[in-house]
Amino acid sequence: MIIVLGQEATQEQIDEVVAIVERRGLRAHLSIGEDRTVIGVIGHEISDDVRVGFLNLPGVEDVVRISRPFKLSGRQFRHQDTEVRIGNVAVGGPGLVVMAGPCAVENQAMLLETAKAVRDAGASVLRGGAFKPRTSPYTFQGLGTEGLRLLAQARAATGLPVITEVMAPGDVEEVAATADVLQIGTRNMQNFNLLAAVGETRTPVLLKRGISSTVEEWLLSAEYILSRGNYDVMLCERGIRTFETATRNTLDLSAVPLVKEWSHLPVVVDPSHGTGRASLVGPMALAAVAAGADALLIEVHPHPAEAWSDGPQSLSFDVFRALMTAVRAVAGTVGRPLVSPVAADAPVVP
Ligand code: PEP
Ligand code: MN
């Protein structure tokens, strides 16, 4: 249920509604907009009598049942698009954001080289996995804590904020101490304890769509984070598993406008994992921008053929630079100009 208070509602009236919600053993989530305040009420089922009781309170304009199972991520709770701020970049604002970097942090030199290359090409967030969720336990599992240290160093050297994956609830504190964005990977979309743990932080979260998840399940996973008080959630379409095996996954681009209809949260598209092939990354990145994506997440490696993970889908610096020229053009055409990277005078690595 959501309770809508008009522009003229006083702070006392808002406080009174919240107090009654809490006395009833429910939780109140406030969204204060320019022309109204919306209180999302979370908890057990609410009877009609209780609903009418809220409707009669001073300042209350409407009390609406929420028809979809996702509440806080839905447009009914919040009309306006949510903007997630990562340093001085906003995802979900007027511009398009590009996040790029290697699949995994491999060593200091390759990370710094890639960070500078993607920044100079127009990316404004650096990606890189320190804790890697690999299908096989016999493959490279990431540098872990050392990888986080290298990411912090790359941020200091380039000014780019960093996004990196967290795989376990017990690692959230350590990863959040470095990361500007916590990535929840596809394999963990329904790791509810992990979702709750990142929901307790106030670090922005990028929630990847589960490999076999419906859009509704994906939004319900976002609810686990939002309902803990962390509203800075971005949803990332990264392909789903279908009968098609010619591509690594099937990138569901129709999910982009659909999620934007249903939810106020920003949508990010990852054409790298979505296709698994470097040659398909560019066309799908451009299509994602045209479909309304707020940001792209792209894997870039100095020598894709030598990458320790996801080489076949990683772009070389030259290919990434060329793609960024096309991304700028398409983004401009659809009215979402590329967000400029951090100031060009940001410190450069010694
Ligand atoms: C990644 O971003 O490197 C990654 C492992 O992604 P996903 O969880 O989408 O497979
Ligand atoms: Mn990868």
GROMACS .gro file of C-alpha atoms and ligand atoms in nm:
model
  361
    1MET     CA    1   0.000   0.000   0.000
    2ILE     CA    2   0.115   0.356  -0.058
    3ILE     CA    3  -0.011   0.670   0.112
    4VAL     CA    4  -0.001   0.989  -0.091
    5LEU     CA    5   0.014   1.329   0.082
    6GLY     CA    6  -0.033   1.650  -0.116
    7GLN     CA    7   0.202   1.944  -0.152
    8GLU     CA    8   0.033   2.131   0.131
    9ALA     CA    9   0.075   1.851   0.386
   10THR     CA   10   0.276   1.970   0.687
   11GLN     CA   11   0.575   1.791   0.839
   12GLU     CA   12   0.360   1.716   1.146
   13GLN     CA   13   0.100   1.546   0.928
   14ILE     CA   14   0.366   1.338   0.755
   15ASP     CA   15   0.518   1.243   1.093
   16GLU     CA   16   0.177   1.147   1.225
   17VAL     CA   17   0.110   0.911   0.933
   18VAL     CA   18   0.454   0.751   0.977
   19ALA     CA   19   0.395   0.711   1.351
   20ILE     CA   20   0.065   0.533   1.294
   21VAL     CA   21   0.219   0.307   1.029
   22GLU     CA   22   0.492   0.208   1.275
   23ARG     CA   23   0.252   0.159   1.565
   24ARG     CA   24   0.068  -0.089   1.346
   25GLY     CA   25   0.388  -0.291   1.318
   26LEU     CA   26   0.448  -0.184   0.955
   27ARG     CA   27   0.744  -0.005   0.799
   28ALA     CA   28   0.722   0.332   0.627
   29HIS     CA   29   0.943   0.433   0.332
   30LEU     CA   30   0.925   0.799   0.242
   31SER     CA   31   0.968   0.947  -0.102
   32ILE     CA   32   0.948   1.324  -0.095
   33GLY     CA   33   0.880   1.472  -0.438
   34GLU     CA   34   0.816   1.829  -0.548
   35ASP     CA   35   0.440   1.803  -0.560
   36ARG     CA   36   0.367   1.515  -0.323
   37THR     CA   37   0.505   1.290  -0.054
   38VAL     CA   38   0.459   0.918  -0.096
   39ILE     CA   39   0.484   0.678   0.195
   40GLY     CA   40   0.538   0.316   0.096
   41VAL     CA   41   0.396   0.085   0.362
   42ILE     CA   42   0.566  -0.249   0.392
   43GLY     CA   43   0.465  -0.540   0.609
   44HIS     CA   44   0.166  -0.765   0.654
   45GLU     CA   45  -0.157  -0.742   0.454
   46ILE     CA   46  -0.361  -0.432   0.525
   47SER     CA   47  -0.739  -0.453   0.567
   48ASP     CA   48  -0.984  -0.209   0.408
   49ASP     CA   49  -1.069  -0.059   0.747
   50VAL     CA   50  -0.709   0.029   0.812
   51ARG     CA   51  -0.680   0.172   0.463
   52VAL     CA   52  -0.981   0.399   0.514
   53GLY     CA   53  -0.840   0.502   0.852
   54PHE     CA   54  -0.529   0.633   0.676
   55LEU     CA   55  -0.738   0.803   0.409
   56ASN     CA   56  -0.916   1.004   0.680
   57LEU     CA   57  -0.598   1.145   0.828
   58PRO     CA   58  -0.530   1.515   0.766
   59GLY     CA   59  -0.299   1.581   0.470
   60VAL     CA   60  -0.362   1.241   0.310
   61GLU     CA   61  -0.483   1.262  -0.049
   62ASP     CA   62  -0.499   0.900  -0.146
   63VAL     CA   63  -0.425   0.550  -0.027
   64VAL     CA   64  -0.349   0.308  -0.307
   65ARG     CA   65  -0.308  -0.066  -0.306
   66ILE     CA   66  -0.007  -0.176  -0.504
   67SER     CA   67  -0.108  -0.422  -0.768
   68ARG     CA   68   0.241  -0.542  -0.855
   69PRO     CA   69   0.444  -0.747  -0.609
   70PHE     CA   70   0.734  -0.503  -0.620
   71LYS     CA   71   0.657  -0.195  -0.416
   72LEU     CA   72   0.952   0.036  -0.358
   73SER     CA   73   1.105  -0.017  -0.701
   74GLY     CA   74   0.774   0.047  -0.881
   75ARG     CA   75   0.660   0.365  -1.053
   76GLN     CA   76   0.356   0.380  -0.824
   77PHE     CA   77   0.587   0.451  -0.532
   78ARG     CA   78   0.802   0.697  -0.722
   79HIS     CA   79   0.701   0.863  -1.050
   80GLN     CA   80   1.032   1.034  -1.120
   81ASP     CA   81   1.337   0.847  -1.243
   82THR     CA   82   1.585   0.769  -0.968
   83GLU     CA   83   1.930   0.913  -1.025
   84VAL     CA   84   2.208   0.714  -0.866
   85ARG     CA   85   2.514   0.926  -0.797
   86ILE     CA   86   2.855   0.766  -0.830
   87GLY     CA   87   3.106   1.032  -0.731
   88ASN     CA   88   3.007   1.323  -0.952
   89VAL     CA   89   2.843   1.106  -1.219
   90ALA     CA   90   2.465   1.044  -1.218
   91VAL     CA   91   2.320   0.723  -1.362
   92GLY     CA   92   1.954   0.768  -1.454
   93GLY     CA   93   1.991   1.142  -1.515
   94PRO     CA   94   1.979   1.319  -1.850
   95GLY     CA   95   2.304   1.171  -1.979
   96LEU     CA   96   2.437   0.828  -2.071
   97VAL     CA   97   2.712   0.682  -1.852
   98VAL     CA   98   2.972   0.431  -1.969
   99MET     CA   99   3.142   0.199  -1.719
  100ALA     CA  100   3.432   0.002  -1.863
  101GLY     CA  101   3.736  -0.198  -1.767
  102PRO     CA  102   3.864  -0.552  -1.744
  103CYS     CA  103   3.655  -0.850  -1.641
  104ALA     CA  104   3.906  -0.917  -1.364
  105VAL     CA  105   4.184  -0.715  -1.207
  106GLU     CA  106   4.492  -0.912  -1.313
  107ASN     CA  107   4.780  -0.691  -1.204
  108GLN     CA  108   4.866  -0.327  -1.138
  109ALA     CA  109   5.002  -0.245  -1.482
  110MET     CA  110   4.711  -0.379  -1.686
  111LEU     CA  111   4.457  -0.216  -1.457
  112LEU     CA  112   4.618   0.128  -1.472
  113GLU     CA  113   4.670   0.103  -1.846
  114THR     CA  114   4.307   0.004  -1.900
  115ALA     CA  115   4.173   0.267  -1.660
  116LYS     CA  116   4.355   0.543  -1.846
  117ALA     CA  117   4.251   0.410  -2.186
  118VAL     CA  118   3.882   0.386  -2.099
  119ARG     CA  119   3.883   0.724  -1.928
  120ASP     CA  120   4.047   0.890  -2.227
  121ALA     CA  121   3.791   0.726  -2.455
  122GLY     CA  122   3.501   0.871  -2.250
  123ALA     CA  123   3.411   0.614  -1.984
  124SER     CA  124   3.336   0.766  -1.644
  125VAL     CA  125   3.340   0.460  -1.417
  126LEU     CA  126   3.608   0.186  -1.400
  127ARG     CA  127   3.494  -0.175  -1.370
  128GLY     CA  128   3.710  -0.464  -1.253
  129GLY     CA  129   3.645  -0.783  -1.059
  130ALA     CA  130   3.854  -0.865  -0.752
  131PHE     CA  131   3.630  -1.146  -0.627
  132LYS     CA  132   3.531  -1.346  -0.936
  133PRO     CA  133   3.232  -1.582  -0.948
  134ARG     CA  134   3.371  -1.840  -1.190
  135THR     CA  135   3.170  -2.134  -1.316
  136SER     CA  136   3.461  -2.369  -1.253
  137PRO     CA  137   3.654  -2.369  -0.924
  138TYR     CA  138   3.968  -2.454  -1.123
  139THR     CA  139   3.982  -2.122  -1.309
  140PHE     CA  140   4.122  -1.786  -1.191
  141GLN     CA  141   3.915  -1.672  -0.893
  142GLY     CA  142   4.034  -1.311  -0.877
  143LEU     CA  143   4.299  -1.134  -0.669
  144GLY     CA  144   4.058  -1.070  -0.379
  145THR     CA  145   4.183  -0.814  -0.127
  146GLU     CA  146   4.487  -0.733  -0.342
  147GLY     CA  147   4.252  -0.660  -0.633
  148LEU     CA  148   4.063  -0.409  -0.418
  149ARG     CA  149   4.388  -0.236  -0.333
  150LEU     CA  150   4.475  -0.209  -0.702
  151LEU     CA  151   4.130  -0.069  -0.779
  152ALA     CA  152   4.172   0.201  -0.513
  153GLN     CA  153   4.509   0.283  -0.665
  154ALA     CA  154   4.359   0.308  -1.015
  155ARG     CA  155   4.089   0.541  -0.885
  156ALA     CA  156   4.349   0.763  -0.722
  157ALA     CA  157   4.551   0.767  -1.043
  158THR     CA  158   4.267   0.841  -1.284
  159GLY     CA  159   3.986   0.996  -1.079
  160LEU     CA  160   3.746   0.726  -1.202
  161PRO     CA  161   3.509   0.581  -0.943
  162VAL     CA  162   3.517   0.200  -0.935
  163ILE     CA  163   3.257  -0.077  -0.954
  164THR     CA  164   3.347  -0.425  -0.834
  165GLU     CA  165   3.160  -0.740  -0.742
  166VAL     CA  166   3.088  -0.861  -0.389
  167MET     CA  167   3.009  -1.230  -0.359
  168ALA     CA  168   2.945  -1.298   0.007
  169PRO     CA  169   2.767  -1.118   0.291
  170GLY     CA  170   3.082  -1.144   0.502
  171ASP     CA  171   3.282  -0.955   0.238
  172VAL     CA  172   3.043  -0.659   0.206
  173GLU     CA  173   3.218  -0.443   0.463
  174GLU     CA  174   3.560  -0.495   0.309
  175VAL     CA  175   3.446  -0.444  -0.051
  176ALA     CA  176   3.231  -0.141   0.036
  177ALA     CA  177   3.533   0.024   0.197
  178THR     CA  178   3.687   0.048  -0.152
  179ALA     CA  179   3.404   0.025  -0.404
  180ASP     CA  180   3.204   0.322  -0.525
  181VAL     CA  181   2.949   0.071  -0.655
  182LEU     CA  182   2.888  -0.281  -0.529
  183GLN     CA  183   2.811  -0.524  -0.810
  184ILE     CA  184   2.583  -0.820  -0.742
  185GLY     CA  185   2.653  -1.079  -1.010
  186THR     CA  186   2.398  -1.279  -1.203
  187ARG     CA  187   2.466  -1.591  -0.997
  188ASN     CA  188   2.385  -1.405  -0.676
  189MET     CA  189   2.070  -1.221  -0.781
  190GLN     CA  190   1.869  -1.436  -0.544
  191ASN     CA  191   2.126  -1.464  -0.267
  192PHE     CA  192   1.888  -1.294  -0.029
  193ASN     CA  193   2.134  -1.266   0.259
  194LEU     CA  194   2.378  -1.088   0.030
  195LEU     CA  195   2.104  -0.854  -0.094
  196ALA     CA  196   2.011  -0.771   0.263
  197ALA     CA  197   2.376  -0.707   0.350
  198VAL     CA  198   2.429  -0.460   0.064
  199GLY     CA  199   2.091  -0.308   0.152
  200GLU     CA  200   2.236  -0.216   0.492
  201THR     CA  201   2.514  -0.013   0.331
  202ARG     CA  202   2.468   0.326   0.167
  203THR     CA  203   2.694   0.238  -0.125
  204PRO     CA  204   2.522   0.227  -0.467
  205VAL     CA  205   2.448  -0.124  -0.591
  206LEU     CA  206   2.439  -0.262  -0.945
  207LEU     CA  207   2.208  -0.563  -0.945
  208LYS     CA  208   2.258  -0.794  -1.240
  209ARG     CA  209   1.965  -0.991  -1.371
  210GLY     CA  210   1.978  -1.359  -1.278
  211ILE     CA  211   2.074  -1.587  -1.563
  212SER     CA  212   1.726  -1.746  -1.569
  213SER     CA  213   1.524  -1.481  -1.393
  214THR     CA  214   1.210  -1.305  -1.500
  215VAL     CA  215   1.189  -0.928  -1.486
  216GLU     CA  216   0.951  -0.962  -1.191
  217GLU     CA  217   1.195  -1.178  -0.993
  218TRP     CA  218   1.470  -0.928  -1.070
  219LEU     CA  219   1.264  -0.639  -0.934
  220LEU     CA  220   1.173  -0.842  -0.626
  221SER     CA  221   1.543  -0.891  -0.563
  222ALA     CA  222   1.585  -0.513  -0.586
  223GLU     CA  223   1.315  -0.487  -0.317
  224TYR     CA  224   1.541  -0.676  -0.075
  225ILE     CA  225   1.796  -0.397  -0.110
  226LEU     CA  226   1.556  -0.102  -0.115
  227SER     CA  227   1.356  -0.229   0.182
  228ARG     CA  228   1.675  -0.218   0.393
  229GLY     CA  229   1.702   0.152   0.320
  230ASN     CA  230   1.952   0.155   0.033
  231TYR     CA  231   1.767   0.325  -0.253
  232ASP     CA  232   2.070   0.360  -0.481
  233VAL     CA  233   2.007   0.054  -0.692
  234MET     CA  234   2.077   0.015  -1.065
  235LEU     CA  235   1.939  -0.281  -1.257
  236CYS     CA  236   2.173  -0.445  -1.510
  237GLU     CA  237   2.048  -0.654  -1.802
  238ARG     CA  238   2.333  -0.892  -1.888
  239GLY     CA  239   2.160  -1.156  -2.096
  240ILE     CA  240   1.956  -1.459  -1.998
  241ARG     CA  241   1.988  -1.825  -2.083
  242THR     CA  242   1.768  -1.942  -2.367
  243PHE     CA  243   1.774  -2.235  -2.614
  244GLU     CA  244   2.013  -2.034  -2.833
  245THR     CA  245   2.374  -2.141  -2.795
  246ALA     CA  246   2.535  -1.935  -3.072
  247THR     CA  247   2.575  -1.649  -2.828
  248ARG     CA  248   2.684  -1.687  -2.464
  249ASN     CA  249   2.348  -1.547  -2.348
  250THR     CA  250   2.047  -1.384  -2.510
  251LEU     CA  251   2.058  -1.012  -2.438
  252ASP     CA  252   1.698  -0.919  -2.357
  253LEU     CA  253   1.685  -0.562  -2.480
  254SER     CA  254   1.307  -0.551  -2.456
  255ALA     CA  255   1.360  -0.564  -2.080
  256VAL     CA  256   1.509  -0.214  -2.097
  257PRO     CA  257   1.194  -0.019  -2.193
  258LEU     CA  258   0.982  -0.264  -1.992
  259VAL     CA  259   1.175  -0.205  -1.671
  260LYS     CA  260   1.169   0.169  -1.738
  261GLU     CA  261   0.789   0.146  -1.757
  262TRP     CA  262   0.754  -0.053  -1.438
  263SER     CA  263   1.034   0.091  -1.229
  264HIS     CA  264   1.198   0.425  -1.153
  265LEU     CA  265   1.540   0.262  -1.108
  266PRO     CA  266   1.813   0.320  -1.368
  267VAL     CA  267   1.880   0.044  -1.620
  268VAL     CA  268   2.232  -0.055  -1.723
  269VAL     CA  269   2.309  -0.290  -2.012
  270ASP     CA  270   2.609  -0.523  -2.023
  271PRO     CA  271   2.653  -0.629  -2.385
  272SER     CA  272   2.978  -0.811  -2.301
  273HIS     CA  273   2.824  -1.091  -2.094
  274GLY     CA  274   2.503  -1.048  -2.292
  275THR     CA  275   2.668  -1.178  -2.608
  276GLY     CA  276   3.002  -1.333  -2.511
  277ARG     CA  277   3.158  -1.218  -2.840
  278ALA     CA  278   3.359  -0.902  -2.894
  279SER     CA  279   3.220  -0.858  -3.247
  280LEU     CA  280   2.864  -0.834  -3.114
  281VAL     CA  281   2.935  -0.600  -2.824
  282GLY     CA  282   2.936  -0.279  -3.031
  283PRO     CA  283   2.608  -0.333  -3.218
  284MET     CA  284   2.427  -0.438  -2.899
  285ALA     CA  285   2.574  -0.145  -2.704
  286LEU     CA  286   2.435   0.096  -2.963
  287ALA     CA  287   2.099  -0.083  -2.963
  288ALA     CA  288   2.090  -0.062  -2.583
  289VAL     CA  289   2.142   0.314  -2.595
  290ALA     CA  290   1.863   0.345  -2.853
  291ALA     CA  291   1.638   0.128  -2.632
  292GLY     CA  292   1.677   0.373  -2.344
  293ALA     CA  293   1.956   0.230  -2.129
  294ASP     CA  294   2.092   0.476  -1.873
  295ALA     CA  295   2.440   0.324  -1.875
  296LEU     CA  296   2.656   0.061  -2.041
  297LEU     CA  297   2.895  -0.182  -1.870
  298ILE     CA  298   3.166  -0.299  -2.109
  299GLU     CA  299   3.467  -0.526  -2.071
  300VAL     CA  300   3.793  -0.387  -2.210
  301HIS     CA  301   4.138  -0.549  -2.193
  302PRO     CA  302   4.481  -0.437  -2.321
  303HIS     CA  303   4.530  -0.779  -2.487
  304PRO     CA  304   4.199  -0.965  -2.503
  305ALA     CA  305   4.370  -1.280  -2.633
  306GLU     CA  306   4.573  -1.297  -2.312
  307ALA     CA  307   4.295  -1.215  -2.063
  308TRP     CA  308   4.262  -1.439  -1.758
  309SER     CA  309   3.885  -1.429  -1.789
  310ASP     CA  310   3.630  -1.334  -2.055
  311GLY     CA  311   3.886  -1.254  -2.326
  312PRO     CA  312   3.655  -1.351  -2.615
  313GLN     CA  313   3.407  -1.078  -2.520
  314SER     CA  314   3.660  -0.812  -2.419
  315LEU     CA  315   3.729  -0.517  -2.647
  316SER     CA  316   4.080  -0.397  -2.727
  317PHE     CA  317   4.152  -0.028  -2.662
  318ASP     CA  318   4.123   0.057  -3.032
  319VAL     CA  319   3.789  -0.116  -3.074
  320PHE     CA  320   3.658   0.046  -2.755
  321ARG     CA  321   3.765   0.392  -2.875
  322ALA     CA  322   3.587   0.340  -3.207
  323LEU     CA  323   3.277   0.215  -3.028
  324MET     CA  324   3.272   0.523  -2.806
  325THR     CA  325   3.260   0.747  -3.113
  326ALA     CA  326   2.949   0.561  -3.229
  327VAL     CA  327   2.801   0.560  -2.877
  328ARG     CA  328   2.839   0.938  -2.861
  329ALA     CA  329   2.655   0.972  -3.192
  330VAL     CA  330   2.364   0.743  -3.100
  331ALA     CA  331   2.338   0.888  -2.748
  332GLY     CA  332   2.320   1.238  -2.893
  333THR     CA  333   2.054   1.129  -3.142
  334VAL     CA  334   1.829   0.987  -2.871
  335GLY     CA  335   1.880   1.293  -2.651
  336ARG     CA  336   2.105   1.127  -2.391
  337PRO     CA  337   2.445   1.292  -2.440
  338LEU     CA  338   2.738   1.098  -2.302
  339VAL     CA  339   2.828   1.205  -1.947
  340SER     CA  340   3.178   1.347  -1.960
  341PRO     CA  341   3.446   1.162  -1.776
  342VAL     CA  342   3.611   1.310  -1.471
  343ALA     CA  343   3.801   1.632  -1.524
  344ALA     CA  344   4.082   1.588  -1.771
  345ASP     CA  345   4.319   1.740  -1.517
  346ALA     CA  346   4.259   1.455  -1.271
  347PRO     CA  347   4.590   1.324  -1.140
  348VAL     CA  348   4.766   1.089  -1.373
  349VAL     CA  349   4.956   0.788  -1.250
  350PRO     CA  350   5.330   0.840  -1.202
  351PEP     C1  351   3.126  -0.974  -1.456
  351PEP     O1  352   3.073  -0.862  -1.465
  351PEP     O2  353   3.246  -0.994  -1.480
  351PEP     C2  354   3.041  -1.091  -1.426
  351PEP     C3  355   3.092  -1.202  -1.370
  351PEP     O3  356   2.915  -1.076  -1.465
  351PEP     P1  357   2.784  -1.170  -1.454
  351PEP     O4  358   2.754  -1.179  -1.308
  351PEP     O5  359   2.683  -1.093  -1.532
  351PEP     O6  360   2.819  -1.302  -1.518
  352MN      MN  361   3.335  -1.098  -1.704
   0.00000   0.00000   0.00000
